[in-house]
Short mmCIF file of C-alpha atoms and ligand atoms in Angstrom, two decimals:
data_model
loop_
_atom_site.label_atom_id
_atom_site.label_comp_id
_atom_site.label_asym_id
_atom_site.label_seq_id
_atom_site.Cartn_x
_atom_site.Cartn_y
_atom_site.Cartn_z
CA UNK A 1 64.34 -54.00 211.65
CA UNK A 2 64.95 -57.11 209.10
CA UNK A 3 68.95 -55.58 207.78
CA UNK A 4 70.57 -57.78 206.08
CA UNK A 5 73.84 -56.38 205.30
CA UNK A 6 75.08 -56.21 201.93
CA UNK A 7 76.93 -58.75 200.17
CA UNK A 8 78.63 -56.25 197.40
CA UNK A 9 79.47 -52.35 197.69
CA UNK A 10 77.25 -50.32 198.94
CA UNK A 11 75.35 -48.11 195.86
CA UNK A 12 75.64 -44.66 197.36
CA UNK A 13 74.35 -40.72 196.34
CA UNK A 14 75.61 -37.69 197.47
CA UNK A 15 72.58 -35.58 198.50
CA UNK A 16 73.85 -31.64 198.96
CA UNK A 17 77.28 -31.13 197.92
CA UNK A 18 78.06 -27.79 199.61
CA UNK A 19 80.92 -26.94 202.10
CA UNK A 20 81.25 -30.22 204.07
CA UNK A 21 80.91 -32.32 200.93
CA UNK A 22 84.50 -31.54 201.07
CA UNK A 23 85.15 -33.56 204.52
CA UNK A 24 82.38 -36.34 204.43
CA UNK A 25 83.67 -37.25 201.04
CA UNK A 26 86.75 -38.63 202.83
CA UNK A 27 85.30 -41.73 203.81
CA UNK A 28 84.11 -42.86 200.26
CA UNK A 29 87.79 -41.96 198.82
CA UNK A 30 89.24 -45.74 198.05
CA UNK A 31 86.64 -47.57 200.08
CA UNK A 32 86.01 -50.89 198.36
CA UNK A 33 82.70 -51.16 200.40
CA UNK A 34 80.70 -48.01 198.74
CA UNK A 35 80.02 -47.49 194.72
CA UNK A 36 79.00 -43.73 194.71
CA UNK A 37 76.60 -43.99 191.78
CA UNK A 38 74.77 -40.34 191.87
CA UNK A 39 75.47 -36.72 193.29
CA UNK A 40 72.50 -34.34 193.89
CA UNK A 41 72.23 -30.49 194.12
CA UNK A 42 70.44 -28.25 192.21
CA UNK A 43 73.25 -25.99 191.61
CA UNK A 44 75.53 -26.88 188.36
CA UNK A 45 78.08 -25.44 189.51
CA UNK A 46 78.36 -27.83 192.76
CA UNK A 47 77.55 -30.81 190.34
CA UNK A 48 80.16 -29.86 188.14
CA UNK A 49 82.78 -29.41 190.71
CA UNK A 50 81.92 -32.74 192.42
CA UNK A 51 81.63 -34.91 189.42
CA UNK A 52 85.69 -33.97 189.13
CA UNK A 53 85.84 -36.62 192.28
CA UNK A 54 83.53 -39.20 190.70
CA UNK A 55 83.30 -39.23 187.02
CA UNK A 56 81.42 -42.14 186.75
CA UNK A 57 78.50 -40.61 188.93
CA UNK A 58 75.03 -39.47 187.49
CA UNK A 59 74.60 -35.93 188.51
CA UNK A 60 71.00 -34.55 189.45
CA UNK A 61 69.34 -31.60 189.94
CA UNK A 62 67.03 -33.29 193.04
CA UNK A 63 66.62 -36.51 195.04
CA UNK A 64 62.83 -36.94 192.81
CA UNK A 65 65.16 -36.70 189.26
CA UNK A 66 67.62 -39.36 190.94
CA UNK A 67 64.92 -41.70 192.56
CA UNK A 68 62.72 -41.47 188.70
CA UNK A 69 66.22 -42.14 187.20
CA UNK A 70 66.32 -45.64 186.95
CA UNK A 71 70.18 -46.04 188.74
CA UNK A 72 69.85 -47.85 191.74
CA UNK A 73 70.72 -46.43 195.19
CA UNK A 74 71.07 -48.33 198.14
CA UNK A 75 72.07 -45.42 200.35
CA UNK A 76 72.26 -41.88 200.52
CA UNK A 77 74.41 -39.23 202.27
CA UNK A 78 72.78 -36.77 203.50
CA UNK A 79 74.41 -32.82 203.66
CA UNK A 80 71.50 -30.76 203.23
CA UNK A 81 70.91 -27.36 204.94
CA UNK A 82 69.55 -28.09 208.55
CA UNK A 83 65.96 -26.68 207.52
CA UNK A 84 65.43 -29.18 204.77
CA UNK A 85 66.83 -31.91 206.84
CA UNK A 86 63.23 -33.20 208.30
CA UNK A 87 61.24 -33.24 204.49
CA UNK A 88 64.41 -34.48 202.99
CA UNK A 89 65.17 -37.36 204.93
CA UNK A 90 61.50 -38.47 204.78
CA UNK A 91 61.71 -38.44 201.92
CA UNK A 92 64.75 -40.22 200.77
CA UNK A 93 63.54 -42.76 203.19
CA UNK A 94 60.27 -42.99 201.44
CA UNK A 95 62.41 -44.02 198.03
CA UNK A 96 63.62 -46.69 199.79
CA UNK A 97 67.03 -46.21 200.94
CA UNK A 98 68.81 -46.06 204.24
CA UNK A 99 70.40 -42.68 205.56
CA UNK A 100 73.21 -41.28 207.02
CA UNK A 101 72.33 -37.93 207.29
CA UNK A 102 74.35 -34.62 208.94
CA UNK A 103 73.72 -33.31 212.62
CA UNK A 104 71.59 -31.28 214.34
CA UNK A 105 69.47 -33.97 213.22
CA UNK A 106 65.88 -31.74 213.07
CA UNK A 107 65.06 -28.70 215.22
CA UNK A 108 61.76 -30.52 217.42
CA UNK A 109 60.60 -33.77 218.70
CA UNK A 110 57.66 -33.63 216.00
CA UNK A 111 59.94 -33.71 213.28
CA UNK A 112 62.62 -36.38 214.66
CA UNK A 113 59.70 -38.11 215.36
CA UNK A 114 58.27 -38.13 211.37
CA UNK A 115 62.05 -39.18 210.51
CA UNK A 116 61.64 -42.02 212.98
CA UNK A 117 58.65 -43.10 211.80
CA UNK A 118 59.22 -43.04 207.75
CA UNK A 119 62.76 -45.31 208.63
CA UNK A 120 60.45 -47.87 210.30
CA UNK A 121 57.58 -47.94 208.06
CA UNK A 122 60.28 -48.30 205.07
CA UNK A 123 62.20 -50.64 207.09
CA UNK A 124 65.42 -48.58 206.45
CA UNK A 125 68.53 -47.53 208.81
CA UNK A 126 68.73 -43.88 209.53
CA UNK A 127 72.13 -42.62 210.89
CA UNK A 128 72.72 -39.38 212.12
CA UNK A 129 76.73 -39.09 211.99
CA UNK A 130 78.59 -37.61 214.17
CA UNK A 131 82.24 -37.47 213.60
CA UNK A 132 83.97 -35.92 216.75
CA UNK A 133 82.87 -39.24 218.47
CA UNK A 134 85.56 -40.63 215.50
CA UNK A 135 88.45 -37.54 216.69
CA UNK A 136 91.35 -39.95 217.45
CA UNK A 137 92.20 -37.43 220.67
CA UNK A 138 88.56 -37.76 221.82
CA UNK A 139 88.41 -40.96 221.77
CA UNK A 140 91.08 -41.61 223.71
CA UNK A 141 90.22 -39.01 226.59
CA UNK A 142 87.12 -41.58 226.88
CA UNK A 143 89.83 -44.41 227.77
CA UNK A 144 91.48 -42.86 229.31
CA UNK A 145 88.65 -41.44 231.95
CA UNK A 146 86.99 -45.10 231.92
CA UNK A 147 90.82 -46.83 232.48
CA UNK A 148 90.91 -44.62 236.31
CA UNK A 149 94.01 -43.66 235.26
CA UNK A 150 92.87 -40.31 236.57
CA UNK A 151 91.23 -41.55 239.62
CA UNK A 152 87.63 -41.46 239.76
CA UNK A 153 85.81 -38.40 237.35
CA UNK A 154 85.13 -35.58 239.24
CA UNK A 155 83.82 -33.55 236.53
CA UNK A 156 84.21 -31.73 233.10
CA UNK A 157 84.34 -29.02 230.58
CA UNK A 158 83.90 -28.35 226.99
CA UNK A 159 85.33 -24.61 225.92
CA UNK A 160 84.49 -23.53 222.47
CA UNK A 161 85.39 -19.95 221.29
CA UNK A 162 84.84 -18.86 217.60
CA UNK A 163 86.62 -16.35 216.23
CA UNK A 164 86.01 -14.12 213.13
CA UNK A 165 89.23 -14.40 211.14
CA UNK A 166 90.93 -17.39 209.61
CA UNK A 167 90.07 -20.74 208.58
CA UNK A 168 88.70 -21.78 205.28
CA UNK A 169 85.70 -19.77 203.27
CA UNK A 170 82.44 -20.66 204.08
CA UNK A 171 80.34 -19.31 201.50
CA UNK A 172 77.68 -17.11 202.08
CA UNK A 173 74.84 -19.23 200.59
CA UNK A 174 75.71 -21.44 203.77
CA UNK A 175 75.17 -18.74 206.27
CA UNK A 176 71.57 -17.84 205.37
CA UNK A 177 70.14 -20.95 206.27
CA UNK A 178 71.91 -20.63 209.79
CA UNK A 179 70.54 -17.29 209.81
CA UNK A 180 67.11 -18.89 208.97
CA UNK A 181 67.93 -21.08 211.81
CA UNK A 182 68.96 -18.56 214.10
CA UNK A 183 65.65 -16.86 213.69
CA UNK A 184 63.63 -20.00 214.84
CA UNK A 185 65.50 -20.17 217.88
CA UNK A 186 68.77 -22.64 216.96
CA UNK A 187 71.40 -20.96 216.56
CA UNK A 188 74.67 -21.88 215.10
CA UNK A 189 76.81 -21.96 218.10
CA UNK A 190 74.62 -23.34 220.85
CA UNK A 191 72.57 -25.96 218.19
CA UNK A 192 74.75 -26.45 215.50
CA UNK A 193 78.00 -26.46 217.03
CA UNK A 194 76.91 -27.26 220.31
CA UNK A 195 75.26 -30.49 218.80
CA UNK A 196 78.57 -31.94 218.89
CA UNK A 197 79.32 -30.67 222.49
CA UNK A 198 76.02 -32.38 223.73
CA UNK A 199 76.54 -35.68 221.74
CA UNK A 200 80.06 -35.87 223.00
CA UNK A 201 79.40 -35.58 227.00
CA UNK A 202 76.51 -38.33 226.04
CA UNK A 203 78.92 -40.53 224.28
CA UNK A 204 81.22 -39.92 227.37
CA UNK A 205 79.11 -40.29 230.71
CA UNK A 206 75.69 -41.61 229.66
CA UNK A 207 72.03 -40.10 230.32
CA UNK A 208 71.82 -36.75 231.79
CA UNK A 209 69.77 -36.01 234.07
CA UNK A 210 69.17 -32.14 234.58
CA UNK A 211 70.28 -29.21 232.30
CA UNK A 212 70.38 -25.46 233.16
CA UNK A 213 71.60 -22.82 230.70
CA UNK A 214 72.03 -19.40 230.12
CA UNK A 215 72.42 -18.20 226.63
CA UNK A 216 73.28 -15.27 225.39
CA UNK A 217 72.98 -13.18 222.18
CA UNK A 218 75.14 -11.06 220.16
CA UNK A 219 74.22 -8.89 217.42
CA UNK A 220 77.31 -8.73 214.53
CA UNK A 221 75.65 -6.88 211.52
CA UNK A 222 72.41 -6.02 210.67
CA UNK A 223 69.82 -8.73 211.35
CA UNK A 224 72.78 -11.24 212.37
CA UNK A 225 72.46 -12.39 215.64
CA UNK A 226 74.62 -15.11 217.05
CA UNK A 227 73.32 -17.43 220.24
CA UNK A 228 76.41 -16.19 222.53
CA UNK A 229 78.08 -16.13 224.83
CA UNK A 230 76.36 -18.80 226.42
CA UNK A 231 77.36 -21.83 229.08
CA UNK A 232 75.08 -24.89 229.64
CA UNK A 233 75.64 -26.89 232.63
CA UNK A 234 74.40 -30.13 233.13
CA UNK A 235 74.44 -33.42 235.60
CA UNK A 236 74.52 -36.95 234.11
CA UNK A 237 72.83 -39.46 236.04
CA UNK A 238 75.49 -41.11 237.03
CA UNK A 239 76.12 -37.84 239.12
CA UNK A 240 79.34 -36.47 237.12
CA UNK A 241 78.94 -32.84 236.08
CA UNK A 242 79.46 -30.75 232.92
CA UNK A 243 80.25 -27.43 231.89
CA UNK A 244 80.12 -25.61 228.19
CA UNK A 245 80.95 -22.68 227.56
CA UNK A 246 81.05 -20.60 224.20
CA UNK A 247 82.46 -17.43 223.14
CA UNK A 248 82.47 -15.46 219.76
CA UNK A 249 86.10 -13.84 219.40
CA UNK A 250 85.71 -11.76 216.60
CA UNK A 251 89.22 -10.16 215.66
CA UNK A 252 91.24 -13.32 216.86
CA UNK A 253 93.25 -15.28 214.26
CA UNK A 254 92.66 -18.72 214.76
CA UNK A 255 95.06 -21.10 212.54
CA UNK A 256 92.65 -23.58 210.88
CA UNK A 257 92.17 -25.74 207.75
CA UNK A 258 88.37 -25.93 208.60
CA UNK A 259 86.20 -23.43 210.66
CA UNK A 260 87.56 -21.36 213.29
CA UNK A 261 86.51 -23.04 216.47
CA UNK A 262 89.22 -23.00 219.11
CA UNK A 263 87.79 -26.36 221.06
CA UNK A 264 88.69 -28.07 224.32
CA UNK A 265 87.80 -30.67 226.69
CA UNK A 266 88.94 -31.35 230.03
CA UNK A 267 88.07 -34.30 232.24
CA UNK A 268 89.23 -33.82 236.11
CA UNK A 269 89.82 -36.79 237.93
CA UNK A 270 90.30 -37.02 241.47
CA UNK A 271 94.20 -38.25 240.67
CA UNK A 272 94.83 -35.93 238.06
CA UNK A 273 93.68 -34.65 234.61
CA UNK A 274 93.17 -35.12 230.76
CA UNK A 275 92.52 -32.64 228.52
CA UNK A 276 92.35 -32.58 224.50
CA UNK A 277 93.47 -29.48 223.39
CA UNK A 278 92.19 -28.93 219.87
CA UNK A 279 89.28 -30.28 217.69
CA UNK A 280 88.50 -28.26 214.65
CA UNK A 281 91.43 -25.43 214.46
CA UNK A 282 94.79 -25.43 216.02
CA UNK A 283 94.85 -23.04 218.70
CA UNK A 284 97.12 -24.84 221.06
CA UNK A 285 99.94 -26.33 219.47
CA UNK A 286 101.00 -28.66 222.19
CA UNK A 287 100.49 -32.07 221.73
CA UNK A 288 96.63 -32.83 221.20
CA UNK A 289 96.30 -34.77 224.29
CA UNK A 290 97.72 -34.24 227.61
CA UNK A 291 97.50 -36.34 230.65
CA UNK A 292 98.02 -34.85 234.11
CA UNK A 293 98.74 -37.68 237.33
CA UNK A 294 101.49 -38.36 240.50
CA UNK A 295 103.02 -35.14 239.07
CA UNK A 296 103.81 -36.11 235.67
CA UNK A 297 102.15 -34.70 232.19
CA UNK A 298 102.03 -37.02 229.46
CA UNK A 299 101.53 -36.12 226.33
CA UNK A 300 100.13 -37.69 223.32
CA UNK A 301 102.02 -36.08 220.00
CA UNK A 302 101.29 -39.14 217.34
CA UNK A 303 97.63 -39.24 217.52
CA UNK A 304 95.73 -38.78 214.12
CA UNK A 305 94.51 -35.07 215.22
CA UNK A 306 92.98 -33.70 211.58
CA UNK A 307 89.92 -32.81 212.14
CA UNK A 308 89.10 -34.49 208.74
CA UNK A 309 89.99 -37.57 209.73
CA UNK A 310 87.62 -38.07 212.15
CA UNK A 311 84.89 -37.35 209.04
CA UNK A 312 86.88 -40.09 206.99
CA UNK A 313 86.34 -42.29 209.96
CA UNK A 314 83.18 -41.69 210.38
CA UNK A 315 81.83 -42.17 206.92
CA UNK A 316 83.98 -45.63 206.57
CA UNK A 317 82.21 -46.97 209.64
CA UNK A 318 78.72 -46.22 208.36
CA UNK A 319 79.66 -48.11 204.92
CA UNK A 320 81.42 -50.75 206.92
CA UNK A 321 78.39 -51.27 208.87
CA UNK A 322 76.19 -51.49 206.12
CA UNK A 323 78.64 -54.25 204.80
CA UNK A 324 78.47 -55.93 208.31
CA UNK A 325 75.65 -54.90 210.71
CA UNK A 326 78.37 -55.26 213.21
CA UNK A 327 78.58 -52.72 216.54
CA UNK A 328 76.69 -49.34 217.06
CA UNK A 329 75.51 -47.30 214.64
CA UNK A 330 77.36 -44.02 216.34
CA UNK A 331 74.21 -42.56 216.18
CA UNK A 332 71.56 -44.30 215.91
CA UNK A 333 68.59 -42.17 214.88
CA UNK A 334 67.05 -42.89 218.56
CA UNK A 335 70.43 -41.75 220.34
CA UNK A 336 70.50 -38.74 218.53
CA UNK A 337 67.08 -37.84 219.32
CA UNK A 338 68.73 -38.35 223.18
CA UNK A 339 70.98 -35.22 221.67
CA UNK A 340 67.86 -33.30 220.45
CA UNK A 341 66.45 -33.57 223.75
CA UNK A 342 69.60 -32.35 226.23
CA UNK A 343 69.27 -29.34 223.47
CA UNK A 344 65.66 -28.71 223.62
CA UNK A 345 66.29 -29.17 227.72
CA UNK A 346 68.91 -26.43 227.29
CA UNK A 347 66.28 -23.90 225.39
CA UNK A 348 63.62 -24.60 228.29
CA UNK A 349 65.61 -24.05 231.13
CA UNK A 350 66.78 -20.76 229.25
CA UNK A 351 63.47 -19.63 228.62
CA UNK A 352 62.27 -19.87 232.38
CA UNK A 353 65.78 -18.27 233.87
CA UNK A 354 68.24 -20.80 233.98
CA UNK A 355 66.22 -23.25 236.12
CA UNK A 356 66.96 -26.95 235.98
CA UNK A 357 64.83 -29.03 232.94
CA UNK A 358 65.51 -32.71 232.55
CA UNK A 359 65.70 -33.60 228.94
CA UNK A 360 63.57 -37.26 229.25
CA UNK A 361 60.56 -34.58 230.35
CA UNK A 362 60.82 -32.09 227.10
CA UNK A 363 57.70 -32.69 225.07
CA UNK A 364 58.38 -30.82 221.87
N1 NAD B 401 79.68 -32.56 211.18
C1 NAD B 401 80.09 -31.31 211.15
O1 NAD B 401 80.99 -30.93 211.88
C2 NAD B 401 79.44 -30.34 210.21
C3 NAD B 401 80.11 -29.18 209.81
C4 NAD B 401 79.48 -28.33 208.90
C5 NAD B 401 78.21 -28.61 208.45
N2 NAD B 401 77.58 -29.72 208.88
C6 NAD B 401 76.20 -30.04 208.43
O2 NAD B 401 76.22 -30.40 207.07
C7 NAD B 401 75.02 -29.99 206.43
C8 NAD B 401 75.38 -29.15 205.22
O3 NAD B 401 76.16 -28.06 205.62
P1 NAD B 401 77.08 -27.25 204.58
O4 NAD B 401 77.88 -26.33 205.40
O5 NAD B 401 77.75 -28.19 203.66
O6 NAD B 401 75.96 -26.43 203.80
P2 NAD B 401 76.08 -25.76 202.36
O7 NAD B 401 75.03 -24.71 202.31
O8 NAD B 401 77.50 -25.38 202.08
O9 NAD B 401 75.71 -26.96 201.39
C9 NAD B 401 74.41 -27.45 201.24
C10 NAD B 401 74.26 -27.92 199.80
O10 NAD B 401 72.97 -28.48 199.67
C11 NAD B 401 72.46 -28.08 198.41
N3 NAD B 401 71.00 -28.23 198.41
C12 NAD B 401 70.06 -27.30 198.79
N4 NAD B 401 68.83 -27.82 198.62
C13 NAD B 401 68.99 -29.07 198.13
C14 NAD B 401 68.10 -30.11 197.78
N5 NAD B 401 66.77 -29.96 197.90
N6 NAD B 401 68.62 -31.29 197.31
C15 NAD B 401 69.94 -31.46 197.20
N7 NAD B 401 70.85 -30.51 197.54
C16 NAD B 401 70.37 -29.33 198.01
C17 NAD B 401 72.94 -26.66 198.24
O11 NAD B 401 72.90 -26.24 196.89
C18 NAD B 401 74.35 -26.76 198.80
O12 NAD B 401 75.30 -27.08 197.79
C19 NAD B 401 74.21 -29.26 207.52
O13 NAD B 401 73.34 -30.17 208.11
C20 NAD B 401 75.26 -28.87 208.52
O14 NAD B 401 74.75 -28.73 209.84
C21 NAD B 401 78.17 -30.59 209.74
#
């Protein structure tokens, strides 16, 4: 890779300006390092809406009309529906500019593969973003777990329960292509939610080593299924072990700006514990982080806990980065392909009964 990092702001394009548009934008608001130059979607109204944010944007029906448009892109973001993701980013790569594109990255090793591939042969970065490693609260569980100020790690778990009433809209538009999803066998809570579950316990113990999993599947109308309840349990190499489990709650209230996923994580340490007690919604209102050791709880109330922030966050490192080259990439297309595979593990070892499937040996 021959990146040289840019000497001016960044020339950006919005690629898909649907729900979370409305998050990943944050990082672009006031950022001397970006120039958002375009905004793509073939719906007028999105266009229209967006172009309220940046008036000085060309708007475009598709990424062909922007790249035959003469204004100059350096980079695009990516937040297309997860079954366009693979053709899309190839393609955006193939105009020439470098990515930062949404998670679940692709649904198979073929496909991350063909992404791979078209960012080398352009010679072009390809990020796949992932913005709860950027959760103030989540990153400091991680120092807190590598400072032994719990004793050594004894193990963890990740609790995710989404329930059916509150939060913001989510229009329907954005369901189908879950649905879609669904019906090839990646569903929205175990794939696309549980993307950032997976890429979390990565980002917090390392490599894992064996995955077993058991997941379920629950029908809520006609022809909606959901991939639930289901719990993946897993063993990093370095021998600490991880639980997940997920639950649909459908007539719970869950107070939320964003979705309604009631989220937490809890590390146990052989001195004590640390748990964060909210991501996405705000199901426990104690403080966001609590620390458990020698019989005292500490708690953590001043911690930047909006969900959104840790999209702002995200987004500003990616543009920083491309300003710099400086530090990881948080993810690099090859570290999210380490994602893909603990998933695709996950789907094996529930196909043959729950056995153990290590994710380095998944071949598709
Ligand atoms: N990081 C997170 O926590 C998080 C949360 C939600 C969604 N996402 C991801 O963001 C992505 C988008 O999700 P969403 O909920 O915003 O979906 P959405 O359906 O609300 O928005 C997608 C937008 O893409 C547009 N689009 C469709 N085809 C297009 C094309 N060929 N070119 C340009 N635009 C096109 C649609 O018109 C729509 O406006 C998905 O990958 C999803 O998994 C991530």
């Amino acid at each position: 890779m021959t990146f040289v990092p840019y000497d001016r702001p960044v020339r950006s394009a919005f690629i898909g300006l649907g729900r979370i548009y409305d998050l990943n934008m944050r990082g672009y608001v006031g950022n001397p390092d970006v120039e958002v130059v375009a905004l793509v979607d073939p719906s007028p109204q999105r266009r229209a809406q967006r172009q309220a944010d940046w008036p000085d944007a060309a708007a475009f029906g598709s990424a062909a009309e922007l790249a035959a448009s003469g204004v100059e892109v350096d980079a695009a973001e990516v937040l297309l529906p997860i079954p366009l993701h693979a053709d899309g980013v190839v393609e955006m790569l193939g105009y020439g500019w470098h990515v930062n594109m949404q998670k679940p990255m692709c649904n198979d090793l073929l496909d991350a593969q063909r992404m791979l591939d078209a960012a080398k042969a352009g010679d072009r970065i390809l990020r796949v973003m992932e913005n709860y490693l950027f959760y103030e609260p989540l990153r400091r569980l991680k120092a807190v777990a590598e400072s032994g100020a719990i004793g050594e790690v004894c193990g963890y778990h990740v609790k995710m329960v989404g329930t059916g009433r509150g939060g913001w809209d989510v229009p329907w538009s954005s369901f189908e292509w879950q649905m879609e999803q669904m019906k090839r066998g990646r569903g929205i809570m175990v794939f696309d939610d549980g993307w950032h579950k997976l890429a979390t316990a990565l980002w917090l113990f390392g490599p894992v080593r064996e995955v077993r999993a058991w997941i379920g599947n629950l029908a809520v109308g006609p022809g909606i299924d959901l991939d639930t309840p289901s719990t993946l349990i897993w063993e990093h190499e370095n021998g600490v072990r991880g639980v997940w489990d997920n639950t649909i709650a459908m007539d719970m209230y869950l107070r939320s700006d964003y979705y309604t996923n009631d989220e937490r994580w809890e590390i146990t340490g052989s001195k004590g514990f640390a748990r964060v007690n909210r991501v996405t919604g705000r199901g426990v209102q104690q403080p966001s982080l609590e620390i458990y050791s020698e019989g005292e709880m500490r708690s953590y109330h001043a911690l930047d806990d909006d969900w959104a922030s840790s999209f702002r966050d995200s987004g500003r490192h990616w543009l920083r980065w491309l300003r710099t080259g400086d530090g990881p990439l948080m993810w690099s297309a090859q570290e999210a392909v380490d994602v893909l595979r603990f998933a695709l593990a996950a789907y094996a070892s529930n196909a043959s009964g729950g056995v153990g499937v290590q994710p380095r040996q998944v071949t598709e």
